[in-house]
Each structure stands twice: as C-alpha cells, then as structure tokens.
mmCIF file of C-alpha atoms and ligand atoms in Angstrom:
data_model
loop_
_atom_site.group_PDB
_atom_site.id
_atom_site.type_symbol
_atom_site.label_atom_id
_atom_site.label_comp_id
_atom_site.label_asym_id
_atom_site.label_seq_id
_atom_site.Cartn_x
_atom_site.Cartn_y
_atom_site.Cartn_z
ATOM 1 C CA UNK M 3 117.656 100.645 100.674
ATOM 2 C CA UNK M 4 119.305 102.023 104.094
ATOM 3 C CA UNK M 5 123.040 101.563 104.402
ATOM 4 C CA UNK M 6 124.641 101.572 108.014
ATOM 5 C CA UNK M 7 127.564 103.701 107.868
ATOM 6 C CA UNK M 8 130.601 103.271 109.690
ATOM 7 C CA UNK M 9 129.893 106.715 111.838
ATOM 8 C CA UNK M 10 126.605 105.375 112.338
ATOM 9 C CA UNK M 11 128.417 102.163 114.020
ATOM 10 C CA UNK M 12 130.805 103.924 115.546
ATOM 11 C CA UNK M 13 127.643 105.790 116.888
ATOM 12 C CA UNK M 14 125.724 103.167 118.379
ATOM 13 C CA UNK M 15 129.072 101.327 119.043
ATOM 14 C CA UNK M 16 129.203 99.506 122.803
ATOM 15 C CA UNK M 17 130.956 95.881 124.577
ATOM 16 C CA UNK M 18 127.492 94.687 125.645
ATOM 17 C CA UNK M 19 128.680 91.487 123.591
ATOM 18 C CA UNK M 20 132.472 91.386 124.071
ATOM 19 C CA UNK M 21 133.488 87.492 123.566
ATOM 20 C CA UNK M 22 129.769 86.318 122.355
ATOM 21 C CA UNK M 23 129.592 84.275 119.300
ATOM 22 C CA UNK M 24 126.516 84.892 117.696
ATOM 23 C CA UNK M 25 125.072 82.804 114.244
ATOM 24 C CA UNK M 26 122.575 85.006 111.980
ATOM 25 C CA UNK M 27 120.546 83.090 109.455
ATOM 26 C CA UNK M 28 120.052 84.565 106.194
ATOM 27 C CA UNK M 29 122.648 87.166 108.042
ATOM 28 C CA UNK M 30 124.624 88.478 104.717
ATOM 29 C CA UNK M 31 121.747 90.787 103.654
ATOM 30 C CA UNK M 32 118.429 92.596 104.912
ATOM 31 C CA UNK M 33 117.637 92.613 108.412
ATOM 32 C CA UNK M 34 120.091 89.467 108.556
ATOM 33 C CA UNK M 35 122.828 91.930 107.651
ATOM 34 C CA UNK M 36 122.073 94.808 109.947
ATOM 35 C CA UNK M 37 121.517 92.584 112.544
ATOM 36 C CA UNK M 38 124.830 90.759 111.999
ATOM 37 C CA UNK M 39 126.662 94.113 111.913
ATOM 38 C CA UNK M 40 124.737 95.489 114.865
ATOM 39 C CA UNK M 41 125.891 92.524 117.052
ATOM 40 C CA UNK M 42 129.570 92.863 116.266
ATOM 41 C CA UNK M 43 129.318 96.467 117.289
ATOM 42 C CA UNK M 44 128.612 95.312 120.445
ATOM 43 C CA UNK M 45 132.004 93.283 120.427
ATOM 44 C CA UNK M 46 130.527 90.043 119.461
ATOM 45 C CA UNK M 47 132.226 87.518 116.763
ATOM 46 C CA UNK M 48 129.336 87.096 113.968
ATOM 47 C CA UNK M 49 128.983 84.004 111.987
ATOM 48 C CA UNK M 50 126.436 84.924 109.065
ATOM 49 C CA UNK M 51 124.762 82.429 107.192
ATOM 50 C CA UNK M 52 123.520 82.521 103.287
ATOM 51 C CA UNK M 53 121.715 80.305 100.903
ATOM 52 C CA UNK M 54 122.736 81.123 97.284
ATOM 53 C CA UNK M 55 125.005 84.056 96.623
ATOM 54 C CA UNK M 56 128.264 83.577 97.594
ATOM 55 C CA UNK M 57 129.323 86.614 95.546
ATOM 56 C CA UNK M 58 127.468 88.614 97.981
ATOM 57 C CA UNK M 59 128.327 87.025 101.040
ATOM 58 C CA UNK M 60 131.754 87.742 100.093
ATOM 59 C CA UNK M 61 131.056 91.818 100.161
ATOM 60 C CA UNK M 62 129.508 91.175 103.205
ATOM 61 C CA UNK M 63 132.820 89.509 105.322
ATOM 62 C CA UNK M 64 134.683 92.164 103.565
ATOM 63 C CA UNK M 65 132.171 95.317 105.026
ATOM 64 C CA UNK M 66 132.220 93.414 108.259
ATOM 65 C CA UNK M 67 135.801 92.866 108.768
ATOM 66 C CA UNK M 68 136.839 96.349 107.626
ATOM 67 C CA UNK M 69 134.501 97.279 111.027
ATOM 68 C CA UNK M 70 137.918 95.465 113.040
ATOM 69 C CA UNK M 71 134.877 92.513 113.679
ATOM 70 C CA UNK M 72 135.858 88.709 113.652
ATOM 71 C CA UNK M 73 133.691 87.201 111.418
ATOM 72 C CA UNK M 74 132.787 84.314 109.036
ATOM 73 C CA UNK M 75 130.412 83.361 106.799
ATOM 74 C CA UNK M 76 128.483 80.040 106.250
ATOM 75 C CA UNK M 77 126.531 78.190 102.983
ATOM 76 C CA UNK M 78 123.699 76.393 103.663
ATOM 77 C CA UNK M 79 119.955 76.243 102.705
ATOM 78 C CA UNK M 80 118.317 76.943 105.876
ATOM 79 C CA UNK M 81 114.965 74.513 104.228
ATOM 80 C CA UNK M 82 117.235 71.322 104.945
ATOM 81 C CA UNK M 83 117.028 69.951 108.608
ATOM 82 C CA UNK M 84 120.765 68.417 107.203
ATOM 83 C CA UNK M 85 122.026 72.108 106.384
ATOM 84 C CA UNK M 86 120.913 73.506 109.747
ATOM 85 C CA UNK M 87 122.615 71.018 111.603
ATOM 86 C CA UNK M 88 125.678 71.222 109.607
ATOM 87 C CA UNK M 89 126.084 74.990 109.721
ATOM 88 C CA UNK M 90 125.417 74.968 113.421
ATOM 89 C CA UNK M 91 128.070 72.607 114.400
ATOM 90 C CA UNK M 92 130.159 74.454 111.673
ATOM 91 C CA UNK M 93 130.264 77.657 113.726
ATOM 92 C CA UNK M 94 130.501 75.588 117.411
ATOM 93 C CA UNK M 95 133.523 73.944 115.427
ATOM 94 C CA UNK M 96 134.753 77.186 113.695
ATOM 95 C CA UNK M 97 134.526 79.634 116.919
ATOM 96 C CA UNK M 98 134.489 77.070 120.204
ATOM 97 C CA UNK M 99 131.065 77.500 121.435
ATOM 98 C CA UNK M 100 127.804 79.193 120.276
ATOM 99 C CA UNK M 101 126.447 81.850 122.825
ATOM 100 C CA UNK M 102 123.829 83.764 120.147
ATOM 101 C CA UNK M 103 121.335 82.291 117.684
ATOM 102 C CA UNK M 104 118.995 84.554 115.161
ATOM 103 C CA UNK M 105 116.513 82.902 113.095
ATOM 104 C CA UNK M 106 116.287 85.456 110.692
ATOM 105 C CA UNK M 107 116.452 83.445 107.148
ATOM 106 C CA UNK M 108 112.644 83.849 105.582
ATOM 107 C CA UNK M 109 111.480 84.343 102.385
ATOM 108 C CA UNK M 110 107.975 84.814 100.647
ATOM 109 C CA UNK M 111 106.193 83.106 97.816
ATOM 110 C CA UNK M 112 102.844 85.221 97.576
ATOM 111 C CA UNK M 113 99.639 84.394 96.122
ATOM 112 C CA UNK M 114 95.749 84.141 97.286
ATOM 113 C CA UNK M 115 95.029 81.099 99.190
ATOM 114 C CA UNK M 116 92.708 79.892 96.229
ATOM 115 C CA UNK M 117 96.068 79.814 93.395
ATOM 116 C CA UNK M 118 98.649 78.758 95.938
ATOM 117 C CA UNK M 119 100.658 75.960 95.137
ATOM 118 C CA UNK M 120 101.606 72.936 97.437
ATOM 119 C CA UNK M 121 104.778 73.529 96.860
ATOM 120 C CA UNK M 122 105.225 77.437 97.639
ATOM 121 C CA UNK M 123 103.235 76.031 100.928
ATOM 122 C CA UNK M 124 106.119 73.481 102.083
ATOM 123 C CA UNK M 125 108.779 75.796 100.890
ATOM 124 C CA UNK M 126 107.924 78.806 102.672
ATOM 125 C CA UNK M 127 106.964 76.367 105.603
ATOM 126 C CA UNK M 128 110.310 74.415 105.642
ATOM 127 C CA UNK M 129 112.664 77.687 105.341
ATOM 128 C CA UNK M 130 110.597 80.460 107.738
ATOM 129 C CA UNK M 131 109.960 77.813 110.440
ATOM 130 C CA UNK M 132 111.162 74.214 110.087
ATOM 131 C CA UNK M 133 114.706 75.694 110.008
ATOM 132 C CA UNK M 134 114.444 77.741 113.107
ATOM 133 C CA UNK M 135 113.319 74.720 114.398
ATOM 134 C CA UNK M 136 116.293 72.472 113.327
ATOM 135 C CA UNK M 137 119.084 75.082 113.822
ATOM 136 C CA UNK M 138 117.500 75.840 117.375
ATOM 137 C CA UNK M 139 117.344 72.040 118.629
ATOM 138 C CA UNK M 140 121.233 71.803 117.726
ATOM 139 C CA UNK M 141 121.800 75.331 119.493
ATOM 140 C CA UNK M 142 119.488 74.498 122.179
ATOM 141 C CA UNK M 143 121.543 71.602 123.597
ATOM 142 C CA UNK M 144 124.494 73.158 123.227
ATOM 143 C CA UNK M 145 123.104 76.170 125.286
ATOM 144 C CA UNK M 146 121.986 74.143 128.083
ATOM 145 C CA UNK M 147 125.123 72.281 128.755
ATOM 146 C CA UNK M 148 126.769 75.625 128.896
ATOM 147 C CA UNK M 149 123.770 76.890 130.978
ATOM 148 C CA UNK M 150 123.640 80.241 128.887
ATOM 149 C CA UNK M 151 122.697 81.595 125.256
ATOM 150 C CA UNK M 152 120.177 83.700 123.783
ATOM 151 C CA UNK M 153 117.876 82.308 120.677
ATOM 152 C CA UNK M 154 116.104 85.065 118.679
ATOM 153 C CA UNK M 155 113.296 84.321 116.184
ATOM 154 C CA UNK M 156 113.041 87.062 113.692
ATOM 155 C CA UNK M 157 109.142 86.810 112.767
ATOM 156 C CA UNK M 158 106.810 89.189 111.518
ATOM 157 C CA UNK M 159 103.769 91.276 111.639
ATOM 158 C CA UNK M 160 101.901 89.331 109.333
ATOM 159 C CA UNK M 161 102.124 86.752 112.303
ATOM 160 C CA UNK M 162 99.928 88.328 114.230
ATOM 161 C CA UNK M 163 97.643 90.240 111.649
ATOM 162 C CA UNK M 164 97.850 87.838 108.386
ATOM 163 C CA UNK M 165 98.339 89.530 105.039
ATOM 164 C CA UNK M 166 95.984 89.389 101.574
ATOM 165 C CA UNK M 167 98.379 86.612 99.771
ATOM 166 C CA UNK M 168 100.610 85.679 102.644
ATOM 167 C CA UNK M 169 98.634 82.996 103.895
ATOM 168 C CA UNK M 170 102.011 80.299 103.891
ATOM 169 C CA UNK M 171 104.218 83.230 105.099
ATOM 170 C CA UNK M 172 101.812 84.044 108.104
ATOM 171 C CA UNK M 173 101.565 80.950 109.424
ATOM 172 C CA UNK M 174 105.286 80.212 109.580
ATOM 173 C CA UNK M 175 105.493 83.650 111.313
ATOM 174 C CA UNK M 176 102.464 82.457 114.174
ATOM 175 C CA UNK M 177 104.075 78.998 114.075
ATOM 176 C CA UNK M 178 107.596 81.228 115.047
ATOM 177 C CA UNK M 179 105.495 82.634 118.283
ATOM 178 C CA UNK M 180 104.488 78.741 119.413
ATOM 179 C CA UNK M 181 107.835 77.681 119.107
ATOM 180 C CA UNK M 182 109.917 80.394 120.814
ATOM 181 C CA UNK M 183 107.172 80.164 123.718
ATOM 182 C CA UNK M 184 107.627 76.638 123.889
ATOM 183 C CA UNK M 185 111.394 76.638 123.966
ATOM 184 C CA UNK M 186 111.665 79.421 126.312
ATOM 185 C CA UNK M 187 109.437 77.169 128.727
ATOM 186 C CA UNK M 188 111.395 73.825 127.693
ATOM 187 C CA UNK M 189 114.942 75.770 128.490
ATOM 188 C CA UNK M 190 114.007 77.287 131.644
ATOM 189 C CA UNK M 191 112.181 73.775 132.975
ATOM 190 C CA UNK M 192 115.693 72.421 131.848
ATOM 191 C CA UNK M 193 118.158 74.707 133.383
ATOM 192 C CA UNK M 194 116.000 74.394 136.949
ATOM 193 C CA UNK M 195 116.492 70.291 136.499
ATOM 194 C CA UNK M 196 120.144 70.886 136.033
ATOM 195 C CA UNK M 197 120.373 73.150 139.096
ATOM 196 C CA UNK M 198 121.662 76.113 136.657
ATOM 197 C CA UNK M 199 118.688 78.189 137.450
ATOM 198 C CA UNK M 200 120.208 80.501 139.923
ATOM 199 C CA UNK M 201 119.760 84.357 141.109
ATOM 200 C CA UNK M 202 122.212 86.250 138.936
ATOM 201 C CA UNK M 203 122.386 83.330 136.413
ATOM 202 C CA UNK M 204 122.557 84.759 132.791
ATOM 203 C CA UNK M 205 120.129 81.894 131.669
ATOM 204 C CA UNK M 206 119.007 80.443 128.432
ATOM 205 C CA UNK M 207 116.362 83.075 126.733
ATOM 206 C CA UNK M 208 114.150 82.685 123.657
ATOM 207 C CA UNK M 209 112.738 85.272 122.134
ATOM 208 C CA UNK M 210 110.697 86.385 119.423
ATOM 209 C CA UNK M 211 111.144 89.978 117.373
ATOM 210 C CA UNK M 212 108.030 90.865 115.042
ATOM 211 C CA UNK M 213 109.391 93.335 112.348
ATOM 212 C CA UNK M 214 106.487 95.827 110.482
ATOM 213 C CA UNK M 215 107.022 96.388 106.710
ATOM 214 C CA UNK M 216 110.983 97.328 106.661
ATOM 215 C CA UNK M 217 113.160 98.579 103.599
ATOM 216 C CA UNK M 218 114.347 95.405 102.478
ATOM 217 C CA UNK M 219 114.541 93.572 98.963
ATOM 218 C CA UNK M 220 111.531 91.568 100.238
ATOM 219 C CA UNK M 221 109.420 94.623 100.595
ATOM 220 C CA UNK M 222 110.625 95.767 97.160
ATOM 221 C CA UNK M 223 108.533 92.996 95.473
ATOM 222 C CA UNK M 224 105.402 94.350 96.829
ATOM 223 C CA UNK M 225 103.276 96.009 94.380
ATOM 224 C CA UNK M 226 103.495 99.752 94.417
ATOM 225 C CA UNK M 227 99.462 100.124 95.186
ATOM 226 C CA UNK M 228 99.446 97.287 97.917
ATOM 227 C CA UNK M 229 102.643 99.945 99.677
ATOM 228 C CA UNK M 230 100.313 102.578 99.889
ATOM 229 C CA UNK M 231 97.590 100.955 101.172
ATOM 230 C CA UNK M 232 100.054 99.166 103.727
ATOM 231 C CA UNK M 233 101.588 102.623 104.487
ATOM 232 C CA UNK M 234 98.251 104.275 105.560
ATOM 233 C CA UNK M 235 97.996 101.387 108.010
ATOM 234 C CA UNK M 236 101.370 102.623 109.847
ATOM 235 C CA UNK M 237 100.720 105.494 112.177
ATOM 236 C CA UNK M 238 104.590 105.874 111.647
ATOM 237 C CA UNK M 239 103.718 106.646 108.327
ATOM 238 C CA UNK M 240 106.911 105.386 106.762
ATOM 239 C CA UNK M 241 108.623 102.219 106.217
ATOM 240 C CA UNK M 242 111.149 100.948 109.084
ATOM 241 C CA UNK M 243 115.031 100.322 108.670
ATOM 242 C CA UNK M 244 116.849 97.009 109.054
ATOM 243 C CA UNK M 245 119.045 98.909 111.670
ATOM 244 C CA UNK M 246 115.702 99.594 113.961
ATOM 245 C CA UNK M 247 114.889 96.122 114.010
ATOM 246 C CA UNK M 248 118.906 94.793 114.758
ATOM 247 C CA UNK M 249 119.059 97.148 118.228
ATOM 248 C CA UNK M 250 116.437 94.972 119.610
ATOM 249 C CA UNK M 251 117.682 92.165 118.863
ATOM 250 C CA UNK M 252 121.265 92.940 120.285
ATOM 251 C CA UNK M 253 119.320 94.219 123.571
ATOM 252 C CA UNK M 254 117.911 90.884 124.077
ATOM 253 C CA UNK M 255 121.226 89.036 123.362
ATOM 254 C CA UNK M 256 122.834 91.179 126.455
ATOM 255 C CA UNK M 257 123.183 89.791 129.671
ATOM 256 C CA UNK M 258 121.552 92.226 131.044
ATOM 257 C CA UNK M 259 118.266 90.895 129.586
ATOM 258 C CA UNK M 260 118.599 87.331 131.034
ATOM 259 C CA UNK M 261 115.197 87.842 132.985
ATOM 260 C CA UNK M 262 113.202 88.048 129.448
ATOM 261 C CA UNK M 263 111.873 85.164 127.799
ATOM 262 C CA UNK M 264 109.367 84.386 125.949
ATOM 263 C CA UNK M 265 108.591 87.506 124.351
ATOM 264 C CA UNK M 266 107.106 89.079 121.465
ATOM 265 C CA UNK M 267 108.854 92.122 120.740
ATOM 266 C CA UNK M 268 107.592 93.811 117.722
ATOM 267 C CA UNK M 269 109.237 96.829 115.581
ATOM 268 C CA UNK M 270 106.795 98.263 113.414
ATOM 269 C CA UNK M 271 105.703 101.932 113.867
ATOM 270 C CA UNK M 272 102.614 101.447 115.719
ATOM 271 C CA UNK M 273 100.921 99.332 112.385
ATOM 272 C CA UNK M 274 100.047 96.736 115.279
ATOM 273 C CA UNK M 275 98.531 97.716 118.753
HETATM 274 N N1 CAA H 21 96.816 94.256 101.479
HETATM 275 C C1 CAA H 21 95.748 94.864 100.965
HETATM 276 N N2 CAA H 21 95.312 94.645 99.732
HETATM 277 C C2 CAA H 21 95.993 93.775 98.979
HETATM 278 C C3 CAA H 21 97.125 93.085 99.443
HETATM 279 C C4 CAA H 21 97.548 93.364 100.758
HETATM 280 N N3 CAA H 21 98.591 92.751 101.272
HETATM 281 N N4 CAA H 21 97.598 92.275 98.481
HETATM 282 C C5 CAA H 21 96.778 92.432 97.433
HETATM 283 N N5 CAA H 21 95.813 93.328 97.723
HETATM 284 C C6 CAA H 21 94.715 93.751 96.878
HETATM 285 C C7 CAA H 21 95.216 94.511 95.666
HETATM 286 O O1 CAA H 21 95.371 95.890 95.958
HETATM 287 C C8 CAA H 21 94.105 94.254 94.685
HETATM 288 O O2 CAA H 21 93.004 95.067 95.049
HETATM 289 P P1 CAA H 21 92.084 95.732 93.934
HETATM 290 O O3 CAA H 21 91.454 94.571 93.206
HETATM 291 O O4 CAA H 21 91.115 96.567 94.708
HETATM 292 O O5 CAA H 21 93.034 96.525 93.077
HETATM 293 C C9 CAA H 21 93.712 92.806 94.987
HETATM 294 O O6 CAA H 21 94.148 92.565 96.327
HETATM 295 C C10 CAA H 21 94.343 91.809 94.080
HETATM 296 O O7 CAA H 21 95.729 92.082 94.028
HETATM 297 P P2 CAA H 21 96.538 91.973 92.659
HETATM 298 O O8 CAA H 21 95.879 92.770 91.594
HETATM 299 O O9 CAA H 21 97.964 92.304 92.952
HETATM 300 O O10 CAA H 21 96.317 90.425 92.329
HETATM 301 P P3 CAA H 21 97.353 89.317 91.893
HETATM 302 O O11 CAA H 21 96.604 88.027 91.856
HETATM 303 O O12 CAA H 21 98.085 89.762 90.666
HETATM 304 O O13 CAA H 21 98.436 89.255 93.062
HETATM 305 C C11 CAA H 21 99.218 89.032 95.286
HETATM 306 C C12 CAA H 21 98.033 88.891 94.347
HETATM 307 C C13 CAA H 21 100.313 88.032 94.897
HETATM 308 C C14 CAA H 21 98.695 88.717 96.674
HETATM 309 C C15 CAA H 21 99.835 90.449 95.184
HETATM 310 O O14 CAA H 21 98.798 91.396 95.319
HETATM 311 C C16 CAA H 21 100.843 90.729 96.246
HETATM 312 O O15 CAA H 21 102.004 90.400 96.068
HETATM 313 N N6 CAA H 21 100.388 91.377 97.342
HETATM 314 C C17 CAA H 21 101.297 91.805 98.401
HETATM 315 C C18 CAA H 21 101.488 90.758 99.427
HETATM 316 C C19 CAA H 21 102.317 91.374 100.514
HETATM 317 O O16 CAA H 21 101.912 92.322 101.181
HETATM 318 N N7 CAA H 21 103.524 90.810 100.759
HETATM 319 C C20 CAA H 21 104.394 91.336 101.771
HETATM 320 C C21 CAA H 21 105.831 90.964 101.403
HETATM 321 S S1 CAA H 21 106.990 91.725 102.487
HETATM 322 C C22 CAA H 21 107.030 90.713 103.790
HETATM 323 O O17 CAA H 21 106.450 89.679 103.837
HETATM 324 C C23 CAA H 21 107.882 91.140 104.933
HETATM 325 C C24 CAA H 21 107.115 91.263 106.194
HETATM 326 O O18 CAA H 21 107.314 90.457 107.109
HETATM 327 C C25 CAA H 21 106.177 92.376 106.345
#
C-alpha cells in the first residue's frame, strides 16, 4: 500500500481550504484517508468517520494531527440512516458548521449474480448508497441555509462498466451517479428560490469522483488472476494511488470550482473512455 509522506504533503501543501470543515466517510483509511489528509493540506479542519476499528482510527488522528491539522474522528456505521444523521450533526455540533461532505464509506461483498445472497444485496446497497443518501439530506439542508458547501460522492468504475461478481457493488456505484445529478439539480433549483444564486456566489456543488482499481485493502481481496486480467484493461498499466484520487476531490471542494456540478469525474488510467 502507498503511504503519503509528510514531504509529499508538504509538497502538494496549499490554503485552497483555509477555515472549511470537511466530513469524510469511511475517512480513517484507503482513499477515505488520503482524501482526509489531502483536504487538511489545503488548510481545512477534517472530521473522519469509521465503522469498526477504533484502534485504527486512533493512528489515524494521531498521523493527522502531527501534520499541525485540526481534526476529529467519528463512530458510526454509515448502513444506519440513524448513524448518518447522528455523525452529521455530530461534526455541525463539534466544529460550528459543515462546509465539505465526501461519501467515500463503501465496501464489497462479491459473488456471481446466480450465488448472491439477499443479504450481501441490502448490505452493500444500504452502506455504498443509502448512506450517502442519508448523510447528504442532513448536509444538504444545512448547506442551503448557509448558501454554500461542496458534496462529493466517491463512486467507482464499476459504475459505469459493471464488474464479473460486483453486480450489488455496481449498482450502488450507478445509483451514486443518479443521486449526485439529482441533488446537484435539487440544490441549484433551491439556492435560485432563495435568491442565493448570484454571479460570484460560491454555490452549493455535488459531485461525483469515479476511482479505477486503486491500491487499497479492497483491491487486495481480489484474486491475483482476476488483477491481471483487470491490469491489461488499464492503458496506465498499473494500479492508481489513494493520493491521485484525493487531489480531485480537494479541487472540487475549492471555491474556485463553484461553477461545476453535476459531474462525473473519474481517476482511473484511461481503463474507461
Ligand atoms: N473480471 C474478469 N474475470 C473475472 C472477474 C472479473 N472481475 N471476476 C471473476 N472472473 C473470472 C475468473 O477469472 C474465473 O475465470 P476462469 O474460469 O476463466 O478462470 C471466473 O470468472 C470465475 O472466477 P472464480 O474462479 O474466482 O470464481 P469464484 O466463484 O470462486 O469467485 C468472484 C467469483 C467472487 C466473482 C471472484 O472471482 C472475485 O472476487 N472476482 C473479483 C471481483 C472484483 O473484481 N472485485 C473488485 C473489488 S475492488 C473494488 O470494488 C474497488 C473498485 O471500485 C474498483
């Protein structure tokens, strides 16, 4: 696995984010992680969520902090329209207002169609896109009233090419695309009502980021012959990094991008074009 080092943020360092609050789902690890640390190198105060492993959320606060960032962490099991909620208003609560969300939590339970089980259906469901749904609609609101914020869905290739044995993680990676497309209509419609739709206003933006295969734990599980058949597909020809998918993500949280919404934005060495 790819570690950021601290010359490498120092590197890429900037104050595109100076005084943000952003929330990263699933943010302790992964592409959660790099995207967590990649937004507090742009001055923003990250609040990182995680399901399970408190041990390791711990490391994580304590490799974040030593980076001078304000940060906290957050329990919560991002399947549980009561848990998104809660951890939401936790970080409102914690840091004063919410300017950043990521939907990044996911997870995979693969198997062919034919031996997949109703439950690894609903599970992978409920996680990968009924929580982006729940922790967005609490974000959302509070995003209007303040008449800016930036939502970012983390999806997925296999939303837009489907995978042998990834038939519940592909559609709650298409159902991702619907929903940020539908919110980034629903915010802008709502911000025009309110009269907060104006020239230079930084506005509300949803967008969507579709990762390739990246070096993660989740990748890790993928049999070794399934890689290499997967690799030969990527014009790239190698895996991507966690870090290469969190500097898109930051540039859409900027201010500067306030006129893009809506979007697809995909990060996966040319595997999809
Ligand atoms: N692409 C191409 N071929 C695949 C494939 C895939 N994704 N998955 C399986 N196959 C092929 C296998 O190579 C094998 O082919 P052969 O019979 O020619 O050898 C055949 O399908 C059956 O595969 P298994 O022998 O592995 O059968 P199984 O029943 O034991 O397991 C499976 C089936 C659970 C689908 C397993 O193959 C598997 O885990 N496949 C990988 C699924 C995958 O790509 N997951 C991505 C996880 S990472 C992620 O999701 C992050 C992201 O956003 C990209």
């Amino acid at each position: 696995m790819s570690v950021i080092t601290r010359q490498a943020q120092q590197e890429i360092a900037g104050e595109k984010l100076t005084g943000r609050v952003a929330f990263v789902t699933g943010g302790t690890r992964g592409i959660g992680r790099a995207i967590a640390l990649s937004l507090a190198s742009q001055g923003a105060t990250v609040a990182a969520g995680y399901g399970q492993n408190e041990e390791r959320a711990k490391a994580f606060m304590a490799e974040i902090e030593e980076t001078g960032a304000t940060a906290s962490i957050h329990q919560g099991n991002v399947g549980s329209a009561e848990d998104c909620r809660r951890s939401v208003a936790e970080v409102i609560d914690r840091h004063g207002h919410l300017d950043i969300l990521v939907n990044n939590a996911g997870i995979t339970a693969d198997r062919p169609v034919l031996k997949m089980s109703e439950e690894d259906w609903y599970k992978v469901l409920a996680v990968n896109l009924s929580g982006a749904f729940f922790t967005s609609k609490v974000a959302l609101e509070h995003m209007l009233e303040r008449g800016t914020g930036r939502i970012v869905n983390i999806s997925s290739i296999i939303g837009q090419t489907g995978n042998i044995g990834q038939a519940n993680y592909a559609a709650s990676k298409s159902g991702l695309f619907g929903l940020t497309m539908t919110m980034a209509r629903e915010a802008a419609h709502a911000l025009a009502k309110a009269g907060k739709l104006t020239e230079d206003s930084l506005n509300v933006t949803v967008n969507a980021v579709a990762p390739g295969f990246i070096e993660t734990e989740m990748v890790e599980t993928v049999p070794e012959k399934v890689i290499e058949k997967l690799r030969l597909q990527i014009p790239l020809s190698r895996l991507g990094r966690p870090e290469e998918v969190a500097r898109v993500v930051h540039f859409l949280c900027a201010d500067a991008s306030s006129y893009i919404t809506g979007q697809v934005w995909a990060v996966n060495g040319g595997m999809e074009m």
